[in-house]
Coordinates of C-alpha atoms in Angstrom, one line a residue:
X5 CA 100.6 35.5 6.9
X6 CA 99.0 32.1 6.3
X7 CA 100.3 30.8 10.1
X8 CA 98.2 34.0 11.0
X9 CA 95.2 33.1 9.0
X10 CA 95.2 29.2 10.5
X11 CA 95.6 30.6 13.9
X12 CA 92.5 32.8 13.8
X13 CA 91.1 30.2 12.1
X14 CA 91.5 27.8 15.1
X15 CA 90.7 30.4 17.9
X16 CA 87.3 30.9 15.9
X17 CA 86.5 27.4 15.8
X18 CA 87.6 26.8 19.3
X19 CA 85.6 29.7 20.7
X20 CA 82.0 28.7 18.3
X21 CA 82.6 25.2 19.8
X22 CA 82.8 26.9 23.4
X23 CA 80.2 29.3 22.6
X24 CA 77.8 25.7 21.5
X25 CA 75.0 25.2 23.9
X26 CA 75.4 21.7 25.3
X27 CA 73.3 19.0 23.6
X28 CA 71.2 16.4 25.8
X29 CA 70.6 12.9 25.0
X30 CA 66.9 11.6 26.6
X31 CA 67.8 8.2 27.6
X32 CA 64.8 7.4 29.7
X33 CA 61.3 9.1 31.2
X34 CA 58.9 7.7 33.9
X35 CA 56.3 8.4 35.7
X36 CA 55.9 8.4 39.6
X37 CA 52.8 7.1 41.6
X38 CA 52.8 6.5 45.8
X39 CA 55.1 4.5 46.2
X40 CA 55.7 3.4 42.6
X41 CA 57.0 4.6 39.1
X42 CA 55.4 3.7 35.8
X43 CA 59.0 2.9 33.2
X44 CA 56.9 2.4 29.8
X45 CA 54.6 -0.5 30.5
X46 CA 56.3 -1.8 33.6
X47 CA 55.9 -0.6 37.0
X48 CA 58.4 0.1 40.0
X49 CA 58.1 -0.3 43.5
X50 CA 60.1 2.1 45.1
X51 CA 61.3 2.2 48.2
X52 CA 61.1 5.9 50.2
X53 CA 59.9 7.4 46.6
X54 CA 63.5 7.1 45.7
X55 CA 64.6 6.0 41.9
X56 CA 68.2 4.3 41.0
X57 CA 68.9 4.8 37.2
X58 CA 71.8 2.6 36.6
X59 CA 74.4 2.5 33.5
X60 CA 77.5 1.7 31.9
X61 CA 79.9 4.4 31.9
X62 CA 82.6 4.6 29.1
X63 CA 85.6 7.1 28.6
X64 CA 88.3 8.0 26.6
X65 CA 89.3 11.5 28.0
X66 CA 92.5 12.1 25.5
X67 CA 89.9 11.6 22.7
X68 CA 87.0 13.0 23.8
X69 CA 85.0 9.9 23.8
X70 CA 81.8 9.7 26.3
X71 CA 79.3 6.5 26.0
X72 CA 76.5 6.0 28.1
X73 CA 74.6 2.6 27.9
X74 CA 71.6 2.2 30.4
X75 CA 71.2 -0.6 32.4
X76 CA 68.3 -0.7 34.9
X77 CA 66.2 1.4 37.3
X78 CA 66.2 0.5 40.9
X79 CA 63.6 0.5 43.5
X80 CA 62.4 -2.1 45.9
X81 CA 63.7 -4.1 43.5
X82 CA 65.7 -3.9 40.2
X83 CA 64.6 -3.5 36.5
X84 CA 66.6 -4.0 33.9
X85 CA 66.2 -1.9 30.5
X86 CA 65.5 -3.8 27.7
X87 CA 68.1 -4.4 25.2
X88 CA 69.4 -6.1 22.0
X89 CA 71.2 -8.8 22.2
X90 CA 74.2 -7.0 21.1
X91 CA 74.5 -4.7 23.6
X92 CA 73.9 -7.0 25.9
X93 CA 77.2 -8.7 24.8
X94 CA 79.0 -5.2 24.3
X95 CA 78.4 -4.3 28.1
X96 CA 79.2 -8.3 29.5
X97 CA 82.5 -7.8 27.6
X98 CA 82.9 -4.4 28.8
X99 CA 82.3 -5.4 32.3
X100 CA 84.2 -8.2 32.4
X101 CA 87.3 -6.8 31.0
X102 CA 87.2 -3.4 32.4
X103 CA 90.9 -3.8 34.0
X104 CA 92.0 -4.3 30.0
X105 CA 90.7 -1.5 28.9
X106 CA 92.3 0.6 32.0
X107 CA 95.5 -0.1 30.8
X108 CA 94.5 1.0 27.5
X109 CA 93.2 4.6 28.3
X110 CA 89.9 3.5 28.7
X111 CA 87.7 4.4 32.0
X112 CA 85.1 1.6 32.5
X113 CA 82.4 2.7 35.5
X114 CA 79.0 1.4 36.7
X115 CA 77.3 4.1 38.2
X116 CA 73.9 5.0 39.9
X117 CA 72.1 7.9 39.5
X118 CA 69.6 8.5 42.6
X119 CA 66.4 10.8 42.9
X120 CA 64.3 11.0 45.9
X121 CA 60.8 11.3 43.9
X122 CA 57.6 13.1 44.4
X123 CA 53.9 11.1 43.8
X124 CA 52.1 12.2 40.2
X125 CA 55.3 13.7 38.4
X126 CA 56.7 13.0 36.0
X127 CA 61.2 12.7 35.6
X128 CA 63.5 12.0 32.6
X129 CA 66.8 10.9 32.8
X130 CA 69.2 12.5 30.1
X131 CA 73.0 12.6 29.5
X132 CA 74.4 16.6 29.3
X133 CA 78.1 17.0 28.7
X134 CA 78.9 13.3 29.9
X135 CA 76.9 13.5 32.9
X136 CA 73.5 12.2 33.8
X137 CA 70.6 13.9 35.2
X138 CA 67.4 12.6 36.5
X139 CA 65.3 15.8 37.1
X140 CA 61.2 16.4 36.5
X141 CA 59.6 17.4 33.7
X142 CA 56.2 18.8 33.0
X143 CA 53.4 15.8 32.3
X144 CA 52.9 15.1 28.7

């Protein structure tokens, strides 16, 4: 009876977690001009009107575990996002021994996102269910 009671217990808590609408992290927004984009007080050239948004991508798929650290935009040229001096370090370290952490279970990834733009819009980048998305949003 109590084997019965733990299993219905664990196929209600695995179907409420299905059931759980996935939860998005904003992890950056912009704004898009001709051939530019504004990224908080720094401006973009952009090449074509198309945006690079580039990151550190971390996993641990027998755990579960999904980080996402930002890195830059890209353009015409490159802009890194700002960050503390600790993550700095975190993603040098990460980068650098990437093949370590392989062995270990670990997926270590640099990745771009890319978005052909459109002139007065505005776009946010966000992280849904260990992916990210660059897609427009309506002007604040």
């Amino acid at each position: 009876m109590a084997l019965a009671a733990i299993g219905a217990m664990a196929v209600a808590l695995f179907l409420a977690d299905a059931a759980r609408p996935s939860q998005e992290i904003p992890l950056a927004r912009f704004e898009t001009f001709a051939n530019a984009a504004q990224i908080g007080a720094r401006v973009l050239q952009l090449a074509d009107r198309e945006v690079g948004f580039e990151y550190l991508q971390l996993d641990q798929e027998h755990f579960g575990y999904h980080r996402v650290v930002p890195l830059g935009f890209s353009g015409s040229d490159r802009l890194p996002v700002e960050r503390s001096a600790l993550t700095r370090w975190l993603v040098s370290h990460l980068r650098s021994h990437a093949a370590s952490y392989t062995a270990r279970g670990f997926t270590v990834r640099i990745r771009t996102e890319r978005l052909r733009t459109e002139p007065g819009q505005a776009y946010e980048v966000v992280e849904r269910a260990g992916q990210v998305i660059i897609r427009r949003v309506a002007a604040r």
